[in-house]
PDB file of C-alpha atoms in Angstrom:
ATOM      1  CA  UNK A   1      -5.509  15.581  26.246  1.00 47.00           C
ATOM      2  CA  UNK A   2      -5.506  15.429  22.163  1.00 49.00           C
ATOM      3  CA  UNK A   3      -8.714  14.241  20.953  1.00 50.00           C
ATOM      4  CA  UNK A   4      -8.907  11.808  17.518  1.00 47.00           C
ATOM      5  CA  UNK A   5      -9.691  14.978  15.278  1.00 44.00           C
ATOM      6  CA  UNK A   6      -6.926  17.029  16.694  1.00 47.00           C
ATOM      7  CA  UNK A   7      -4.446  13.863  16.239  1.00 42.00           C
ATOM      8  CA  UNK A   8      -5.449  13.223  12.647  1.00 43.00           C
ATOM      9  CA  UNK A   9      -5.371  16.951  11.778  1.00 44.00           C
ATOM     10  CA  UNK A  10      -1.818  17.075  12.885  1.00 47.00           C
ATOM     11  CA  UNK A  11      -1.010  13.993  11.131  1.00 46.00           C
ATOM     12  CA  UNK A  12      -1.961  15.003   7.845  1.00 41.00           C
ATOM     13  CA  UNK A  13       0.573  17.992   8.184  1.00 38.00           C
ATOM     14  CA  UNK A  14       3.278  15.434   8.783  1.00 41.00           C
ATOM     15  CA  UNK A  15       6.195  15.109   6.201  1.00 36.00           C
ATOM     16  CA  UNK A  16       5.270  12.332   3.713  1.00 39.00           C
ATOM     17  CA  UNK A  17       1.489  12.850   4.282  1.00 42.00           C
ATOM     18  CA  UNK A  18      -0.689  13.280   1.566  1.00 44.00           C
ATOM     19  CA  UNK A  19      -3.790  15.309   2.531  1.00 44.00           C
ATOM     20  CA  UNK A  20      -7.237  15.570   0.849  1.00 45.00           C
ATOM     21  CA  UNK A  21      -9.525  18.570   1.536  1.00 43.00           C
ATOM     22  CA  UNK A  22     -12.191  18.419   4.500  1.00 44.00           C
ATOM     23  CA  UNK A  23     -15.083  16.242   3.684  1.00 43.00           C
ATOM     24  CA  UNK A  24     -18.317  17.679   3.492  1.00 41.00           C
ATOM     25  CA  UNK A  25     -21.084  19.163   1.250  1.00 37.00           C
ATOM     26  CA  UNK A  26     -18.624  21.886  -0.306  1.00 39.00           C
ATOM     27  CA  UNK A  27     -15.635  19.510  -0.336  1.00 38.00           C
ATOM     28  CA  UNK A  28     -17.705  16.745  -2.210  1.00 38.00           C
ATOM     29  CA  UNK A  29     -17.922  18.909  -5.542  1.00 50.00           C
ATOM     30  CA  UNK A  30     -15.526  16.660  -7.478  1.00 85.00           C
ATOM     31  CA  UNK A  31     -13.843  13.152  -7.224  1.00 94.00           C
ATOM     32  CA  UNK A  32     -10.088  13.244  -7.038  1.00 95.00           C
ATOM     33  CA  UNK A  33      -7.436  10.729  -6.745  1.00 96.00           C
ATOM     34  CA  UNK A  34      -3.472  11.161  -5.516  1.00 94.00           C
ATOM     35  CA  UNK A  35      -0.660   8.567  -4.957  1.00 93.00           C
ATOM     36  CA  UNK A  36       2.976   8.612  -4.101  1.00 89.00           C
ATOM     37  CA  UNK A  37       5.906   8.702  -6.373  1.00 83.00           C
ATOM     38  CA  UNK A  38       6.039   9.386  -9.800  1.00 80.00           C
ATOM     39  CA  UNK A  39       5.409   5.788 -10.692  1.00 79.00           C
ATOM     40  CA  UNK A  40       1.780   6.214  -9.163  1.00 84.00           C
ATOM     41  CA  UNK A  41       0.537   7.731 -12.301  1.00 91.00           C
ATOM     42  CA  UNK A  42      -0.492   4.447 -13.969  1.00 93.00           C
ATOM     43  CA  UNK A  43      -2.265   3.569 -10.924  1.00 94.00           C
ATOM     44  CA  UNK A  44      -4.151   7.077 -10.804  1.00 95.00           C
ATOM     45  CA  UNK A  45      -5.371   6.324 -14.247  1.00 96.00           C
ATOM     46  CA  UNK A  46      -6.639   3.096 -13.185  1.00 96.00           C
ATOM     47  CA  UNK A  47      -8.362   4.723 -10.035  1.00 97.00           C
ATOM     48  CA  UNK A  48      -9.754   7.475 -12.004  1.00 96.00           C
ATOM     49  CA  UNK A  49     -11.838   5.010 -14.491  1.00 95.00           C
ATOM     50  CA  UNK A  50     -13.505   3.888 -11.528  1.00 96.00           C
ATOM     51  CA  UNK A  51     -14.005   7.541 -10.067  1.00 96.00           C
ATOM     52  CA  UNK A  52     -15.041   8.840 -13.496  1.00 94.00           C
ATOM     53  CA  UNK A  53     -17.629   6.114 -14.251  1.00 93.00           C
ATOM     54  CA  UNK A  54     -19.255   6.955 -10.802  1.00 94.00           C
ATOM     55  CA  UNK A  55     -17.772   4.283  -8.941  1.00 96.00           C
ATOM     56  CA  UNK A  56     -16.772   4.702  -5.342  1.00 97.00           C
ATOM     57  CA  UNK A  57     -13.270   5.649  -3.571  1.00 98.00           C
ATOM     58  CA  UNK A  58     -12.984   2.045  -1.921  1.00 98.00           C
ATOM     59  CA  UNK A  59     -13.304   0.706  -5.623  1.00 98.00           C
ATOM     60  CA  UNK A  60     -10.964   3.068  -7.028  1.00 98.00           C
ATOM     61  CA  UNK A  61      -7.921   3.001  -4.633  1.00 98.00           C
ATOM     62  CA  UNK A  62      -8.253  -0.900  -4.859  1.00 99.00           C
ATOM     63  CA  UNK A  63      -8.237  -0.643  -8.713  1.00 98.00           C
ATOM     64  CA  UNK A  64      -5.329   1.779  -8.349  1.00 97.00           C
ATOM     65  CA  UNK A  65      -3.090  -0.488  -6.028  1.00 96.00           C
ATOM     66  CA  UNK A  66      -4.008  -3.820  -8.178  1.00 97.00           C
ATOM     67  CA  UNK A  67      -2.714  -2.190 -11.033  1.00 96.00           C
ATOM     68  CA  UNK A  68       0.717  -1.482  -9.539  1.00 94.00           C
ATOM     69  CA  UNK A  69       0.892  -4.831  -8.130  1.00 96.00           C
ATOM     70  CA  UNK A  70       0.371  -6.469 -11.615  1.00 94.00           C
ATOM     71  CA  UNK A  71       1.451  -4.134 -14.255  1.00 90.00           C
ATOM     72  CA  UNK A  72       3.917  -1.639 -12.501  1.00 83.00           C
ATOM     73  CA  UNK A  73       7.510  -3.315 -12.841  1.00 83.00           C
ATOM     74  CA  UNK A  74       9.114  -1.589  -9.840  1.00 85.00           C
ATOM     75  CA  UNK A  75      11.647  -3.407  -7.374  1.00 88.00           C
ATOM     76  CA  UNK A  76       9.590  -2.182  -4.475  1.00 89.00           C
ATOM     77  CA  UNK A  77       5.899  -2.900  -5.240  1.00 92.00           C
ATOM     78  CA  UNK A  78       3.997  -6.339  -6.127  1.00 93.00           C
ATOM     79  CA  UNK A  79       5.216  -8.954  -8.601  1.00 93.00           C
ATOM     80  CA  UNK A  80       8.412  -7.377  -9.598  1.00 92.00           C
ATOM     81  CA  UNK A  81       9.482  -6.853  -6.006  1.00 94.00           C
ATOM     82  CA  UNK A  82      12.889  -7.980  -4.719  1.00 94.00           C
ATOM     83  CA  UNK A  83      12.825 -10.628  -2.374  1.00 95.00           C
ATOM     84  CA  UNK A  84      13.856 -11.275   1.286  1.00 95.00           C
ATOM     85  CA  UNK A  85      17.372 -12.384   1.908  1.00 94.00           C
ATOM     86  CA  UNK A  86      15.903 -16.049   1.707  1.00 96.00           C
ATOM     87  CA  UNK A  87      14.853 -15.596  -1.763  1.00 96.00           C
ATOM     88  CA  UNK A  88      11.072 -15.218  -0.952  1.00 97.00           C
ATOM     89  CA  UNK A  89       8.753 -12.231  -2.248  1.00 97.00           C
ATOM     90  CA  UNK A  90       6.663 -11.427   0.354  1.00 97.00           C
ATOM     91  CA  UNK A  91       3.800  -8.528  -0.196  1.00 97.00           C
ATOM     92  CA  UNK A  92       2.344  -6.191   2.600  1.00 97.00           C
ATOM     93  CA  UNK A  93      -0.998  -3.990   1.803  1.00 98.00           C
ATOM     94  CA  UNK A  94      -3.790  -1.993   3.600  1.00 98.00           C
ATOM     95  CA  UNK A  95      -7.277  -0.247   2.622  1.00 99.00           C
ATOM     96  CA  UNK A  96      -9.424   1.688   4.499  1.00 98.00           C
ATOM     97  CA  UNK A  97     -12.597   3.586   3.889  1.00 98.00           C
ATOM     98  CA  UNK A  98     -13.597   6.809   5.528  1.00 97.00           C
ATOM     99  CA  UNK A  99     -15.978   5.018   7.989  1.00 97.00           C
ATOM    100  CA  UNK A 100     -13.147   3.598   9.980  1.00 97.00           C
ATOM    101  CA  UNK A 101     -13.738   0.086   8.259  1.00 98.00           C
ATOM    102  CA  UNK A 102     -10.105  -1.234   7.348  1.00 98.00           C
ATOM    103  CA  UNK A 103      -8.013  -4.446   6.546  1.00 99.00           C
ATOM    104  CA  UNK A 104      -4.547  -5.399   5.933  1.00 98.00           C
ATOM    105  CA  UNK A 105      -2.095  -8.303   4.997  1.00 99.00           C
ATOM    106  CA  UNK A 106       1.462  -8.936   5.837  1.00 98.00           C
ATOM    107  CA  UNK A 107       4.266 -11.114   4.877  1.00 98.00           C
ATOM    108  CA  UNK A 108       1.613 -12.724   2.122  1.00 98.00           C
ATOM    109  CA  UNK A 109       3.409 -14.728  -0.359  1.00 98.00           C
ATOM    110  CA  UNK A 110       2.079 -16.571  -3.876  1.00 98.00           C
ATOM    111  CA  UNK A 111      -0.448 -14.115  -4.151  1.00 98.00           C
ATOM    112  CA  UNK A 112      -0.524 -11.472  -6.674  1.00 98.00           C
ATOM    113  CA  UNK A 113      -2.709  -8.969  -5.372  1.00 98.00           C
ATOM    114  CA  UNK A 114      -2.531  -8.416  -1.532  1.00 98.00           C
ATOM    115  CA  UNK A 115      -4.651  -5.289  -1.595  1.00 98.00           C
ATOM    116  CA  UNK A 116      -7.962  -7.210  -2.692  1.00 99.00           C
ATOM    117  CA  UNK A 117      -7.048  -9.957  -0.111  1.00 99.00           C
ATOM    118  CA  UNK A 118      -6.787  -6.980   2.588  1.00 99.00           C
ATOM    119  CA  UNK A 119     -10.244  -5.905   1.485  1.00 99.00           C
ATOM    120  CA  UNK A 120     -11.402  -9.360   2.128  1.00 99.00           C
ATOM    121  CA  UNK A 121     -10.057  -9.159   5.348  1.00 99.00           C
ATOM    122  CA  UNK A 122     -12.145  -6.050   6.075  1.00 98.00           C
ATOM    123  CA  UNK A 123     -15.284  -7.247   4.705  1.00 98.00           C
ATOM    124  CA  UNK A 124     -15.294 -10.804   5.362  1.00 98.00           C
ATOM    125  CA  UNK A 125     -13.489 -11.225   8.923  1.00 98.00           C
ATOM    126  CA  UNK A 126     -13.876  -9.775  12.507  1.00 98.00           C
ATOM    127  CA  UNK A 127     -10.242  -8.757  11.941  1.00 98.00           C
ATOM    128  CA  UNK A 128      -8.306  -5.848  10.877  1.00 98.00           C
ATOM    129  CA  UNK A 129      -4.818  -7.712  10.136  1.00 99.00           C
ATOM    130  CA  UNK A 130      -3.701 -11.219   9.001  1.00 99.00           C
ATOM    131  CA  UNK A 131       0.064 -12.222   8.369  1.00 98.00           C
ATOM    132  CA  UNK A 132       2.090 -15.036   6.722  1.00 97.00           C
ATOM    133  CA  UNK A 133       0.876 -18.360   6.382  1.00 97.00           C
ATOM    134  CA  UNK A 134      -2.382 -17.317   7.727  1.00 98.00           C
ATOM    135  CA  UNK A 135      -3.110 -14.702   5.330  1.00 98.00           C
ATOM    136  CA  UNK A 136      -2.158 -16.889   2.295  1.00 98.00           C
ATOM    137  CA  UNK A 137      -4.694 -19.705   3.820  1.00 99.00           C
ATOM    138  CA  UNK A 138      -7.514 -17.215   3.986  1.00 99.00           C
ATOM    139  CA  UNK A 139      -6.602 -15.652   0.500  1.00 99.00           C
ATOM    140  CA  UNK A 140      -6.939 -19.277  -1.172  1.00 99.00           C
ATOM    141  CA  UNK A 141     -10.147 -19.725   0.814  1.00 98.00           C
ATOM    142  CA  UNK A 142     -11.198 -16.659  -0.625  1.00 98.00           C
ATOM    143  CA  UNK A 143     -10.416 -17.788  -4.380  1.00 98.00           C
ATOM    144  CA  UNK A 144      -7.189 -16.335  -4.829  1.00 98.00           C
ATOM    145  CA  UNK A 145      -4.946 -18.188  -7.004  1.00 98.00           C
ATOM    146  CA  UNK A 146      -1.454 -19.046  -5.636  1.00 98.00           C
ATOM    147  CA  UNK A 147       1.282 -18.282  -8.277  1.00 96.00           C
ATOM    148  CA  UNK A 148       4.990 -17.921  -8.222  1.00 94.00           C
ATOM    149  CA  UNK A 149       5.695 -14.355  -8.492  1.00 94.00           C
ATOM    150  CA  UNK A 150       9.560 -13.822  -8.080  1.00 94.00           C
ATOM    151  CA  UNK A 151      10.669 -12.444 -11.414  1.00 95.00           C
ATOM    152  CA  UNK A 152      13.808 -13.819 -13.198  1.00 95.00           C
ATOM    153  CA  UNK A 153      15.293 -10.182 -12.791  1.00 95.00           C
ATOM    154  CA  UNK A 154      14.301  -9.990  -9.208  1.00 95.00           C
ATOM    155  CA  UNK A 155      15.763 -13.477  -8.565  1.00 96.00           C
ATOM    156  CA  UNK A 156      19.080 -12.546 -10.521  1.00 96.00           C
ATOM    157  CA  UNK A 157      19.342  -9.297  -8.312  1.00 94.00           C
ATOM    158  CA  UNK A 158      19.022 -11.287  -5.086  1.00 95.00           C
ATOM    159  CA  UNK A 159      21.652 -13.884  -6.123  1.00 96.00           C
ATOM    160  CA  UNK A 160      23.981 -11.052  -7.093  1.00 94.00           C
ATOM    161  CA  UNK A 161      23.266  -9.560  -3.430  1.00 92.00           C
ATOM    162  CA  UNK A 162      24.381 -13.276  -2.051  1.00 93.00           C
ATOM    163  CA  UNK A 163      27.702 -12.657  -3.120  1.00 91.00           C
ATOM    164  CA  UNK A 164      28.075 -10.308  -0.619  1.00 88.00           C
ATOM    165  CA  UNK A 165      25.301 -10.749   1.901  1.00 81.00           C
ATOM    166  CA  UNK A 166      25.903  -7.750   3.620  1.00 72.00           C
ATOM    167  CA  UNK A 167      22.852  -6.821   5.687  1.00 66.00           C
ATOM    168  CA  UNK A 168      22.887  -3.659   8.035  1.00 67.00           C
ATOM    169  CA  UNK A 169      20.204  -1.507   9.433  1.00 61.00           C
ATOM    170  CA  UNK A 170      20.139   1.822   7.227  1.00 61.00           C
ATOM    171  CA  UNK A 171      18.849   4.861   9.143  1.00 56.00           C
ATOM    172  CA  UNK A 172      17.847   8.125   7.647  1.00 51.00           C
ATOM    173  CA  UNK A 173      19.052   6.790   4.347  1.00 51.00           C
ATOM    174  CA  UNK A 174      17.803  10.104   2.849  1.00 48.00           C
ATOM    175  CA  UNK A 175      20.663  11.916   4.680  1.00 50.00           C
ATOM    176  CA  UNK A 176      22.860  10.298   2.522  1.00 52.00           C
ATOM    177  CA  UNK A 177      22.174  12.396  -0.502  1.00 52.00           C
ATOM    178  CA  UNK A 178      21.172   9.804  -2.876  1.00 50.00           C
ATOM    179  CA  UNK A 179      18.984  10.831  -5.820  1.00 48.00           C
ATOM    180  CA  UNK A 180      15.384  10.376  -5.278  1.00 50.00           C
ATOM    181  CA  UNK A 181      14.708   8.038  -8.063  1.00 51.00           C
ATOM    182  CA  UNK A 182      12.149   5.245  -8.156  1.00 52.00           C
ATOM    183  CA  UNK A 183      14.584   2.542  -7.318  1.00 54.00           C
ATOM    184  CA  UNK A 184      15.125   4.343  -4.046  1.00 51.00           C
ATOM    185  CA  UNK A 185      11.248   4.361  -3.105  1.00 58.00           C
ATOM    186  CA  UNK A 186       9.111   1.822  -1.892  1.00 66.00           C
ATOM    187  CA  UNK A 187       5.459   1.591  -1.405  1.00 85.00           C
ATOM    188  CA  UNK A 188       2.431   2.806  -3.499  1.00 93.00           C
ATOM    189  CA  UNK A 189       0.126   4.914  -1.287  1.00 95.00           C
ATOM    190  CA  UNK A 190      -3.418   6.296  -2.753  1.00 96.00           C
ATOM    191  CA  UNK A 191      -6.084   8.466  -1.427  1.00 97.00           C
ATOM    192  CA  UNK A 192      -9.422   9.000  -3.274  1.00 98.00           C
ATOM    193  CA  UNK A 193     -12.653  11.067  -2.820  1.00 97.00           C
ATOM    194  CA  UNK A 194     -15.538  10.060  -4.841  1.00 96.00           C
ATOM    195  CA  UNK A 195     -18.530  12.436  -6.168  1.00 94.00           C
ATOM    196  CA  UNK A 196     -20.371  11.599  -2.784  1.00 94.00           C
ATOM    197  CA  UNK A 197     -17.556  13.071  -0.723  1.00 94.00           C
ATOM    198  CA  UNK A 198     -16.503   9.908   0.704  1.00 96.00           C
ATOM    199  CA  UNK A 199     -12.714   8.913   1.104  1.00 98.00           C
ATOM    200  CA  UNK A 200     -10.920   5.574   1.034  1.00 99.00           C
ATOM    201  CA  UNK A 201      -7.100   4.947   0.600  1.00 98.00           C
ATOM    202  CA  UNK A 202      -4.777   1.886   0.133  1.00 98.00           C
ATOM    203  CA  UNK A 203      -1.190   0.776   0.623  1.00 97.00           C
ATOM    204  CA  UNK A 204       0.844  -1.813  -1.279  1.00 96.00           C
ATOM    205  CA  UNK A 205       4.309  -2.772  -1.224  1.00 95.00           C
ATOM    206  CA  UNK A 206       6.968  -5.679  -1.494  1.00 94.00           C
ATOM    207  CA  UNK A 207       8.957  -4.066   1.530  1.00 92.00           C
ATOM    208  CA  UNK A 208      12.802  -3.724   1.676  1.00 89.00           C
ATOM    209  CA  UNK A 209      14.807  -5.668  -0.757  1.00 90.00           C
ATOM    210  CA  UNK A 210      16.631  -8.525   1.345  1.00 91.00           C
ATOM    211  CA  UNK A 211      14.730  -7.714   4.299  1.00 92.00           C
ATOM    212  CA  UNK A 212      15.053 -10.456   7.124  1.00 92.00           C
ATOM    213  CA  UNK A 213      12.406 -13.081   6.512  1.00 93.00           C
ATOM    214  CA  UNK A 214       9.061 -12.092   8.206  1.00 93.00           C
ATOM    215  CA  UNK A 215       9.701  -8.192   8.486  1.00 93.00           C
ATOM    216  CA  UNK A 216       6.925  -6.146   8.316  1.00 93.00           C
ATOM    217  CA  UNK A 217       7.152  -2.284   7.427  1.00 90.00           C
ATOM    218  CA  UNK A 218       4.504   0.544   8.234  1.00 92.00           C
ATOM    219  CA  UNK A 219       2.344  -0.065   5.127  1.00 94.00           C
ATOM    220  CA  UNK A 220       0.085  -2.492   6.040  1.00 96.00           C
ATOM    221  CA  UNK A 221      -0.456  -1.163   9.507  1.00 96.00           C
ATOM    222  CA  UNK A 222      -3.597   0.952  10.066  1.00 97.00           C
ATOM    223  CA  UNK A 223      -2.555   4.325  11.825  1.00 95.00           C
ATOM    224  CA  UNK A 224       1.396   3.878  10.578  1.00 94.00           C
ATOM    225  CA  UNK A 225       1.067   3.511   6.736  1.00 94.00           C
ATOM    226  CA  UNK A 226      -2.522   4.451   6.506  1.00 96.00           C
ATOM    227  CA  UNK A 227      -5.426   6.399   7.794  1.00 98.00           C
ATOM    228  CA  UNK A 228      -8.646   7.451   6.581  1.00 98.00           C
ATOM    229  CA  UNK A 229     -11.624   9.511   8.332  1.00 98.00           C
ATOM    230  CA  UNK A 230     -14.665  10.914   6.559  1.00 96.00           C
ATOM    231  CA  UNK A 231     -14.733  13.569   9.081  1.00 95.00           C
ATOM    232  CA  UNK A 232     -11.370  15.107   8.825  1.00 94.00           C
ATOM    233  CA  UNK A 233      -9.201  13.722   5.853  1.00 95.00           C
ATOM    234  CA  UNK A 234      -6.686  10.951   5.038  1.00 96.00           C
ATOM    235  CA  UNK A 235      -2.870  10.235   4.924  1.00 96.00           C
ATOM    236  CA  UNK A 236      -0.777   7.626   3.764  1.00 93.00           C
ATOM    237  CA  UNK A 237       3.155   7.494   4.808  1.00 85.00           C
ATOM    238  CA  UNK A 238       5.447   5.720   1.945  1.00 71.00           C
ATOM    239  CA  UNK A 239       8.899   5.484   2.100  1.00 57.00           C
TER     240      UNK A 239
END
């Protein structure tokens, strides 16, 4: 039977995974951060400020994901994300450290920083995942402000989509030969190792455009969108 170590070592070699060096005294010689897609550069810079100041990998990936959620105007991440077929922008996020602590939120509405809510789930509850209205109620109770996130551009795109409102499942879209620009990508996934050799990771996304209301992808699911283990490494999957 495959044990946890063998499973994770195989997983980081899978397509779409990002692997970091094996953690230990030799691997902890310097901090590093990586993220998915070219639009993750700004997120890397935000995370690196934390690492360069001696901060933890967990704080770094949260800072990087927060940058993407608020500063990056991309139709698949954060406040500029495209809504679901009902015109509602819902966000998913997860966060995990190398000790196995983790938290996530899904189908979260009207909250700017789902990754920070996910961290609150990890640190302040006995749960791993909160979704929908319950996630929003928890966020407000934790001091997060409700705000309208749908941008005029995203609303305009949604109204254009409504003219045809064609919704069909797309399987293996990568085989259609479309160029791999940012409009064809979703999710920001981040992994970091700090100066103490500790790992952390985060994922944040607005999910598929025009998705059915309530749809949840892999990003907020620990073991699917993200997994981190100080004894082995970390991996994040991104669409």
